[in-house]
XYZ file of C-alpha atoms in Angstrom:
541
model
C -136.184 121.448 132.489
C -135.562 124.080 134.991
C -131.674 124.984 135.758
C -130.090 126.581 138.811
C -129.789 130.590 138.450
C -128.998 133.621 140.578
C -130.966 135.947 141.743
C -130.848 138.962 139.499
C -131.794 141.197 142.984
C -128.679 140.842 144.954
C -126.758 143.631 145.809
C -122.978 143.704 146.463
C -121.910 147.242 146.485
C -123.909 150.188 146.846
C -123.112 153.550 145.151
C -124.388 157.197 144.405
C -123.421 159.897 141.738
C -125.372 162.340 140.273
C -124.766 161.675 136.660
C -124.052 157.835 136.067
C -122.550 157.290 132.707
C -122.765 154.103 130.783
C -120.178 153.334 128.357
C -116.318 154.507 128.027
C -116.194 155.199 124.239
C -115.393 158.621 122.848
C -119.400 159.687 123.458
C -119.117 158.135 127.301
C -115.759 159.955 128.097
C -116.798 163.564 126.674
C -120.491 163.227 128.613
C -118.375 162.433 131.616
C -116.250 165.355 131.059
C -118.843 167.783 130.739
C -120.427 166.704 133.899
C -117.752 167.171 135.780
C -117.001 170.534 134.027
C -120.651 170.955 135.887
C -119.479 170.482 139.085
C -121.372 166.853 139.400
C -119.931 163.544 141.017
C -119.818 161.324 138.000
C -119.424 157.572 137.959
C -118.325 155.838 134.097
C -119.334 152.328 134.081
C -118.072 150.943 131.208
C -118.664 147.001 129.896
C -114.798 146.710 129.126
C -111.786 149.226 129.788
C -112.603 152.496 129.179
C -109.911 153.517 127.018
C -109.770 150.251 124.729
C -112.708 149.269 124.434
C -115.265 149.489 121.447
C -115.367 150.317 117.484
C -113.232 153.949 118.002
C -110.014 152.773 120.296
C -109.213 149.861 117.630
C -109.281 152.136 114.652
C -108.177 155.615 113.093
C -111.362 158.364 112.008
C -112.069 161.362 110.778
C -113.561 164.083 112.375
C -116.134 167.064 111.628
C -112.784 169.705 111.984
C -114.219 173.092 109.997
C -113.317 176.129 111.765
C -115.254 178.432 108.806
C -118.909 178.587 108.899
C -118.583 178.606 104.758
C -116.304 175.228 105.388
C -119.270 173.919 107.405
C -122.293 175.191 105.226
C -120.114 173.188 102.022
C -120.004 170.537 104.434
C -123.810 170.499 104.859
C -124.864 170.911 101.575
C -122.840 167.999 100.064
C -124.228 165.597 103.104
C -127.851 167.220 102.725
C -127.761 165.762 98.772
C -127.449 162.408 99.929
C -129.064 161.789 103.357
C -132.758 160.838 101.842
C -134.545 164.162 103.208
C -134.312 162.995 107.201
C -131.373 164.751 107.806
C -131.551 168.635 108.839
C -128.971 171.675 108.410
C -129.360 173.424 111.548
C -128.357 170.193 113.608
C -125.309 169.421 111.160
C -124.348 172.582 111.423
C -124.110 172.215 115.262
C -122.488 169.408 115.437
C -119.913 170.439 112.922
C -119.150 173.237 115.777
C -119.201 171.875 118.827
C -117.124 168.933 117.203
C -114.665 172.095 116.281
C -114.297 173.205 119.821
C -114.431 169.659 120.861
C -110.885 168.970 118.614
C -109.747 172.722 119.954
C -109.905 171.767 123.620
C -108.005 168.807 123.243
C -105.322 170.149 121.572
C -105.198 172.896 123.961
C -104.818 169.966 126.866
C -102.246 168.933 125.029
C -103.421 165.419 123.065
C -100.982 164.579 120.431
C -102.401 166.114 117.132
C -100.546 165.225 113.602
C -98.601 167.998 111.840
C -100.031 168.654 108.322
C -97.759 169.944 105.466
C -98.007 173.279 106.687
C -96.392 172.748 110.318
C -100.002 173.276 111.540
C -101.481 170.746 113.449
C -103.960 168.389 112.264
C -107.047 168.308 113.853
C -109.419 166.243 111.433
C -107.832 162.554 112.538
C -108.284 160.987 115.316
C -106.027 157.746 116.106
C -108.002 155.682 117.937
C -105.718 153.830 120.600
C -104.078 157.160 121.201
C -107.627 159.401 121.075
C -109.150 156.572 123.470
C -106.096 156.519 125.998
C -106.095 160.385 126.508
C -109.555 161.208 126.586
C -109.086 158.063 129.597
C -106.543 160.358 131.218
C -108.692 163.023 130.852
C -111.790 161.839 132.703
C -109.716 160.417 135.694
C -108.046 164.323 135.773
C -111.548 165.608 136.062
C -112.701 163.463 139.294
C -114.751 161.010 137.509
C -114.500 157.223 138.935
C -114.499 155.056 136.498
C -115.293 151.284 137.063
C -113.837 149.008 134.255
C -115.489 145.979 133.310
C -118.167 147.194 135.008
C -121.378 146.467 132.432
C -124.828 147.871 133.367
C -127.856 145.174 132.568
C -130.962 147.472 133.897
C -131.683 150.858 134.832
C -133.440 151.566 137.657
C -136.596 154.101 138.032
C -137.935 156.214 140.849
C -141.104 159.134 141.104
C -141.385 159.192 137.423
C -137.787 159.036 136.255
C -134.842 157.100 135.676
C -132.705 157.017 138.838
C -129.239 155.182 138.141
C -128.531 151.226 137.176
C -127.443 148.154 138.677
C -124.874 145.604 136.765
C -122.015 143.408 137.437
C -118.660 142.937 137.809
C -116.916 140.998 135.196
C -113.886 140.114 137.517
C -115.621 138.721 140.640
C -119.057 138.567 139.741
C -120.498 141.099 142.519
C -123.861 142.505 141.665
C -123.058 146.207 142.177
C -126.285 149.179 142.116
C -125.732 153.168 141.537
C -128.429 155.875 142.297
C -127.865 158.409 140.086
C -129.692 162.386 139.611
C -129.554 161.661 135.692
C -128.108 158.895 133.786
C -126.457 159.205 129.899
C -126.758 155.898 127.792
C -123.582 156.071 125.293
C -123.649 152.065 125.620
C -122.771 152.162 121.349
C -125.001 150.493 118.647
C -125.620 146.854 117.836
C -123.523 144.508 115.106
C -125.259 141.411 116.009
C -121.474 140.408 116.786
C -120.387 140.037 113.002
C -117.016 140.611 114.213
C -116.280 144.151 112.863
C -113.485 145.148 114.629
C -113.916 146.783 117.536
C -117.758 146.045 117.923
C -118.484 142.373 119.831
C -119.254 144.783 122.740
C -121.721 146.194 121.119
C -125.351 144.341 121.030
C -127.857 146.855 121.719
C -127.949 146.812 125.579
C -128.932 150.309 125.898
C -131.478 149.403 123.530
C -133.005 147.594 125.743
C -132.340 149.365 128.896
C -133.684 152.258 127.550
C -136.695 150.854 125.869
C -137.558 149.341 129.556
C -138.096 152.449 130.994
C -140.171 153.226 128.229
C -138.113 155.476 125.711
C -138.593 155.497 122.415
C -136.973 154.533 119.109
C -136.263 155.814 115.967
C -134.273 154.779 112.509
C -133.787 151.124 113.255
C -134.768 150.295 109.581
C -131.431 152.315 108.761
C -129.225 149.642 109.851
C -128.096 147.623 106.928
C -124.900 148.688 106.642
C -121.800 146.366 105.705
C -118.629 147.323 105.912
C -115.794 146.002 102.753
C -113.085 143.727 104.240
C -110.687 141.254 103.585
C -112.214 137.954 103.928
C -109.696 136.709 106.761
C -110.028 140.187 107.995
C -112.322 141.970 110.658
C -111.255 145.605 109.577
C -113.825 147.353 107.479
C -112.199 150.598 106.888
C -112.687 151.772 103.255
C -109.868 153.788 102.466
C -107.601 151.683 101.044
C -110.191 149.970 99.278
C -110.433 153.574 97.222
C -107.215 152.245 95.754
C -108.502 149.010 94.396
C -109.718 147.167 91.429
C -112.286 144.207 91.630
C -112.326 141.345 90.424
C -114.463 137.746 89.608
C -113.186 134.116 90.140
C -112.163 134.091 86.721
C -110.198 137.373 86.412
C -112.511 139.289 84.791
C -113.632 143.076 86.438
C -116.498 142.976 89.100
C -119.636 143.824 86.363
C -120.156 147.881 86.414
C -123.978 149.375 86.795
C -124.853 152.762 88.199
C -124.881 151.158 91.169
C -122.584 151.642 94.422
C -119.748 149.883 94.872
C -121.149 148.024 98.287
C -124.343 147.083 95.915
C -122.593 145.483 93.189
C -120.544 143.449 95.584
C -123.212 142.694 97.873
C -125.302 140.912 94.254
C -122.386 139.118 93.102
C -121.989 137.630 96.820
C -125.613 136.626 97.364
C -125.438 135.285 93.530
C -122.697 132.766 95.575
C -119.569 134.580 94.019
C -116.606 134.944 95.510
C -114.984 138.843 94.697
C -111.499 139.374 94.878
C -109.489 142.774 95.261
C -106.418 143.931 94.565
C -104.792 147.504 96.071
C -103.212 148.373 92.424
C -104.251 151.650 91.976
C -101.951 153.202 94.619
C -98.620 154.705 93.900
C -95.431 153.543 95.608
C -95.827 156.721 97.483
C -99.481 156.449 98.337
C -99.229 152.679 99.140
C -96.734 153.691 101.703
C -98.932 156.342 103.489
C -101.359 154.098 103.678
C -99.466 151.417 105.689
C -97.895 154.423 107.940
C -101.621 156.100 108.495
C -103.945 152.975 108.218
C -101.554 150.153 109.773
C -103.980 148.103 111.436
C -105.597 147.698 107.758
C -102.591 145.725 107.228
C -101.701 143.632 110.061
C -103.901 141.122 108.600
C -102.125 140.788 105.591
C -98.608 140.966 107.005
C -99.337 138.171 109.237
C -100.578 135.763 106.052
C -97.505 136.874 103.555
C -100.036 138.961 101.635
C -98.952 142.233 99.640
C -102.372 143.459 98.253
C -100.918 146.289 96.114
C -99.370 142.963 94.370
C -101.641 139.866 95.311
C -105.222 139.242 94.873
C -107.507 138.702 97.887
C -110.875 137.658 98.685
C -113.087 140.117 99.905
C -116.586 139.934 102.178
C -119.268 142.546 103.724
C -119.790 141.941 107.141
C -122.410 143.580 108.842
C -121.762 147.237 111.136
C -125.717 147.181 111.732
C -126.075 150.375 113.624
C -122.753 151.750 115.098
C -122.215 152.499 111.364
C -125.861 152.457 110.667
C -128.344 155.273 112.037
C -131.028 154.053 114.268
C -131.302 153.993 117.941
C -133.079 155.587 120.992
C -134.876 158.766 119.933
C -133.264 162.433 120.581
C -136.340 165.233 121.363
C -134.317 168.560 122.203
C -130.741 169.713 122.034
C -129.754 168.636 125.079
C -129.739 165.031 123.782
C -132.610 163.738 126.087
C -134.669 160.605 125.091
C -138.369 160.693 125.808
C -137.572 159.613 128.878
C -136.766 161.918 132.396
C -133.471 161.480 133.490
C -132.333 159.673 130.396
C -129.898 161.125 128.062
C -128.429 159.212 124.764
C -125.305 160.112 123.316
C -122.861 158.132 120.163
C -124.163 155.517 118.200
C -127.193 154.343 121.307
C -129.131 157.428 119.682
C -130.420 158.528 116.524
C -128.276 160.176 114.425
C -131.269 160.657 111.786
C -130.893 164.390 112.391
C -127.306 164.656 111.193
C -126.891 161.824 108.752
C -130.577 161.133 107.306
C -131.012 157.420 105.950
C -127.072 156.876 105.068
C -124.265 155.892 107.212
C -122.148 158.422 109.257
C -119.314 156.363 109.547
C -116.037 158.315 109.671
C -116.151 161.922 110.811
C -120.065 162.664 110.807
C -120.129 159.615 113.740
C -116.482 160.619 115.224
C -118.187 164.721 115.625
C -121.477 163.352 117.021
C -119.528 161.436 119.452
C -117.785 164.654 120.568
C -121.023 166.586 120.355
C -123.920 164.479 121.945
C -121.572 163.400 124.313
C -120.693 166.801 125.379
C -124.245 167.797 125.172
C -126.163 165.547 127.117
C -123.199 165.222 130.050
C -124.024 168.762 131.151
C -127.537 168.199 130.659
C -127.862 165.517 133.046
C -125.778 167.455 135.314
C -128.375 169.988 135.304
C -131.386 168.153 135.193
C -129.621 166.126 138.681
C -128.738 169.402 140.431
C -132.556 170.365 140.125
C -133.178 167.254 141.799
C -130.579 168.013 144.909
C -129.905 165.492 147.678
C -133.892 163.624 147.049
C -132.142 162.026 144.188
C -130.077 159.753 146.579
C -133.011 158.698 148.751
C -135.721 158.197 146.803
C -136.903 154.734 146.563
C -135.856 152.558 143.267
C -136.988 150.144 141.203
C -135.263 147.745 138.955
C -136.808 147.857 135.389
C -134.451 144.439 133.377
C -136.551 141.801 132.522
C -135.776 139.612 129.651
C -132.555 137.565 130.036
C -132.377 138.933 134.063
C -135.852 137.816 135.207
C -137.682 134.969 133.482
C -141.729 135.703 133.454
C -141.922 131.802 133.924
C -139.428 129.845 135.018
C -135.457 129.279 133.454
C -135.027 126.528 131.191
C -131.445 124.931 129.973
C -133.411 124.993 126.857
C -133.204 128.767 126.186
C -129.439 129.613 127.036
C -127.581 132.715 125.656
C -125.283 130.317 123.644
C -128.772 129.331 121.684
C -130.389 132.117 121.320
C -127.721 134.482 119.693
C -127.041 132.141 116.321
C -130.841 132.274 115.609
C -130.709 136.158 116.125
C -127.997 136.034 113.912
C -129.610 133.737 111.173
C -132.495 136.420 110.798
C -129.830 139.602 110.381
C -126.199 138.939 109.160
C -127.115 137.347 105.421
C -126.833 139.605 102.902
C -130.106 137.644 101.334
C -132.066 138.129 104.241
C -131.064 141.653 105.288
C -128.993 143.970 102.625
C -132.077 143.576 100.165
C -135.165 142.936 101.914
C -138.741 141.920 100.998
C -142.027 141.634 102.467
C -142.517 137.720 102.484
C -138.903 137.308 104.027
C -139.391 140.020 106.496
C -142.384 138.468 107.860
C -140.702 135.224 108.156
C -137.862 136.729 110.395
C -140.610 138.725 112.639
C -142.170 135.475 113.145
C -138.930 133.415 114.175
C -137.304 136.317 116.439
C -141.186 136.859 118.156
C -141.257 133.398 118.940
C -137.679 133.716 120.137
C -138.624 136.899 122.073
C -141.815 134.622 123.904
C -138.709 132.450 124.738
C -136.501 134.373 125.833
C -138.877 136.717 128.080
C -140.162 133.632 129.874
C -137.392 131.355 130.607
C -133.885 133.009 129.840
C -132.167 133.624 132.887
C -128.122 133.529 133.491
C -126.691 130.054 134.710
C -125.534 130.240 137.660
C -121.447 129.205 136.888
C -119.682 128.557 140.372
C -118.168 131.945 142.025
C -118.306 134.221 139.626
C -120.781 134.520 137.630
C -120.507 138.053 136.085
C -120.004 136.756 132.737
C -122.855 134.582 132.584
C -125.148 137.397 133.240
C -124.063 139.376 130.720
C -124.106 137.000 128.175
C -127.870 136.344 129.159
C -128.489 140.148 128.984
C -126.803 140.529 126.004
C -128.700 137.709 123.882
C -131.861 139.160 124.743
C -130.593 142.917 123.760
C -129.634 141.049 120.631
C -133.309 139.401 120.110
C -134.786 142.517 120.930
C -132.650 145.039 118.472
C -133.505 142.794 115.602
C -137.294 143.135 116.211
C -136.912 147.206 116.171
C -135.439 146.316 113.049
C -137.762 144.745 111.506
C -140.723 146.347 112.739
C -139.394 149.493 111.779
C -138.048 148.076 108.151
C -141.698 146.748 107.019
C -143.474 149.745 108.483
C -141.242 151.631 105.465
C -142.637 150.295 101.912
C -139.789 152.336 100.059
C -136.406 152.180 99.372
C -134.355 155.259 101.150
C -130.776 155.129 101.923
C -129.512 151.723 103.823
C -133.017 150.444 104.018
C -133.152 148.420 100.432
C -136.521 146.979 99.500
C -136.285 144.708 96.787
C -140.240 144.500 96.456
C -140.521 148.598 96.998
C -137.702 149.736 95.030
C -138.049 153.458 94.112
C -138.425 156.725 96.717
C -141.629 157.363 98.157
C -141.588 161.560 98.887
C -144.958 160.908 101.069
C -142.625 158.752 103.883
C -140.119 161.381 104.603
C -140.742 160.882 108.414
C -139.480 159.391 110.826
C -140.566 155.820 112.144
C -140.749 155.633 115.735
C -141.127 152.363 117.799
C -142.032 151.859 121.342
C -142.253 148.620 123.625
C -140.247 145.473 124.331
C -143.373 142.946 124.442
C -145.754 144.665 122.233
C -143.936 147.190 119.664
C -145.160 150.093 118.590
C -144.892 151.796 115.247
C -146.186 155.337 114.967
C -145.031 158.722 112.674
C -145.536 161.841 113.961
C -144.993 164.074 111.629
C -145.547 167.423 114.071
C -143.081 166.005 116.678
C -140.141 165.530 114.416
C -140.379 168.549 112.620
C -140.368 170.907 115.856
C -137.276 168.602 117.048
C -135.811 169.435 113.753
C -136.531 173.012 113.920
């Protein structure tokens, strides 16, 4: 049956910038700082409030703070043991110092730094609400216009480049378009809204965008990481969890192996046990630094009547897919461009194969490549749109969104973003389906999210909703960003027959030295797997 819907080609309010920035996190707000450091009219569109919204203003990190090239070399060694061989020194090593004069500037601006033991100040934390609310002030100080629940759905293309977006506003529902000289995706990573905190914003839009204009993909089968929380909890920070004992039902210790912590845990839940914790291994003294330097960990509790340094609790894993995982749109130079002209990726939307391998960055490898890519690419798209001049404003665009904007058939109340999400969800929040993975199950989810994909490219379109209708467009863009992130993921996860970092294979379980590559993937329709072994290495190099 065929529903009412807008047209996705309407045009409210007309805008031009030369470098459009999508995305207010910490990787949005330093590229539009160093654009404007560039001398470039910048526009920030961000999906929520820049300042509050996504996984960093919620939360309190670490950061990549090593002044001493000996610190930083340490620093790269011990990550380099661990990262599965995709990881590479020289790029560490430059993110470690731009991330260093990253945490210098601010505190030369003024942001509110911690005092260590020494009276110096403390430069390796970052407290989210206050990190997210300055580097706000920051941008606005610099010129930049920033337009708040402002989310972009497409990008838009002209002579052989991308040449701005168009979106919507979320209070009002006007369709709003921006030519832009260059454009930086920092649009964050994908959770398949598991409800980490901090990351329902985040479901691969840029993903998509990107992938529309044809740029291409890499580390998607890197994406299986769950975070440890309370099970009435969406906080997955691990450091208090360092203080903690595990327990069974019954009282007896979670069962030891030589495997991670996160491993054993994940067996015992998919076995259908429930795990309990318990904070006991914190002094009085420690306990209380925690609740003073971690207190959001611990709202949860307070709000139940919970003391977990005294009280047993049920614990999950819930999914932080790729803003804690790796993958995402493909880095080819310094500069942080995609494959793509007048596309530039910065936070968790890229890669970060080149800094953290196969294993999670969360915490300060993630926090410095925020700083860094973000700093890197906002000049570079300055640049790359002052070599363009004033033709970047009149050349003639094209809008590139299809699925969930522009049905290839016709819309159908039968494919709505309230269906198709759960079903994207069913094939990658289980720990069954997706923690340990197999070829026979793997197959079974490409098979339900391609069919979902034929769906959802021919008859998912927004509902139209009365007056504004902002919402309802988003939610249509963002189920088929959803639908289309968990294909990368599972191309790229049964193109790999190994096990290497977060990508588990229960049917290929050792290290295969012979697939230390990369796996790239191109297309939305059609996907493309390919290695190229020559390409990554002179990236890398």
């Amino acid at each position: 049956m065929a529903i009412e819907t807008h047209s996705p080609d309407r045009i409210d309010k007309k805008r031009s910038a030369d470098v459009l920035v999508l995305g207010g996190g910490p990787a949005g707000t330093w590229a539009a700082l160093a654009a404007a450091k560039q001398g470039a009219r910048v526009v920030l569109a961000d999906k929520g409030y820049c300042g509050t919204s996504g996984a960093t203003a919620p939360s309190n990190t670490g950061a990549w703070y090593l002044p001493q090239d000996a610190q930083r070399s340490a620093e790269a060694d011990r990550r380099l043991a661990g990262a599965g061989g995709l990881a590479h020194r020289r790029w560490m090593l430059r993110v470690m110092e731009q991330a260093c004069k990253g945490l210098d500037e601010l505190a030369a601006s003024g942001y509110p730094f911690p005092f260590d033991e020494d009276g110096s100040l403390y430069r390796a934390n970052l407290r989210g609400p206050d990190y997210m609310r300055y580097m706000r002030k920051q941008v606005k100080a610099a010129g930049v216009q920033v337009l708040d629940y402002h989310p972009a759905l497409e990008l838009l293309w002209a002579d052989g480049a991308v040449a701005g977006a168009a979106g919507t506003c979320l209070r009002g529902g006007e369709r709003w378009q921006i030519t832009a000289g260059a454009v930086v995706l920092a649009t964050g990573g994908c959770t398949f809204l598991s409800h980490a905190l901090g990351t329902d914003g985040n479901t691969g839009d840029g993903y998509l965008m990107g992938a529309e204009a044809g740029a291409r993909l890499s580390g998607m089968e890197f994406s299986a990481q769950y975070g440890l929380s309370a099970s009435h909890s969406s906080v997955t920070k691990g450091l208090p969890f360092a203080f903690g004992s595990f327990y069974m039902e019954d009282g007896s210790p979670l069962p030891p192996s030589n495997e991670d912590r996160s491993t054993r845990i994940a067996r015992a839940m998919i076995a259908g046990r429930q795990v309990y914790a318990l904070l006991d291994r914190a002094t009085p003294e420690e306990s209380d630094w925690l609740r003073r330097g971690q207190p959001n960990c611990f709202l949860a509790f307070d709000r139940i009547g919970l003391d977990p340094f005294r009280q047993r609790f049920p614990v999950t894993l819930r999914s932080e897919g790729t803003v804690r995982g790796v993958g995402g749109l493909d880095v080819i130079a310094d500069d942080c461009a995609s494959t793509v002209p007048g596309l530039y990726v910065a936070g968790d939307v890229a890669t970060r194969e080149n800094v953290t391998g196969a294993v999670s960055g969360g915490g300060s490898p993630n926090a410095s490549w925020a700083i860094s890519s973000g700093t890197w690419s906002g000049a570079a798209a300055a640049l790359f749109a002052k070599r363009l001049g004033a033709r970047s404003h009149t050349r003639h665009v094209v809008s590139l969104g299809g699925a969930g904007l522009r049905p290839r058939k016709y819309a159908s109340d039968s494919v709505l973003a309230p269906a198709v999400t759960p079903v994207v969800q069913a094939e990658s929040l289980p720990l069954e389906i997706n923690f340990f993975r197999s070829a026979d199950r793997m197959t079974q989810s490409r098979q339900r999210l391609d069919a979902l994909w034929n769906d959802v490219r021919d008859h998912l379109a927004p509902e139209r909703q009365g007056k504004s209708d902002g919402r309802a467009l988003l939610r249509s863009r963002e189920a088929a960003a959803l639908t289309a992130t968990a294909r990368w993921v599972w191309a790229a996860a049964q193109a790999r027959t190994e096990s290497r970092g977060l990508h588990r294979r229960s049917d290929f379980t050792q290290t295969d030295f012979a697939q230390t590559h990369r796996i790239h993937l191109r297309g939305t329709d059609d996907i493309v797997t390919s290695t190229d072994e020559t390409e990554w290495r002179a990236v890398a190099s």
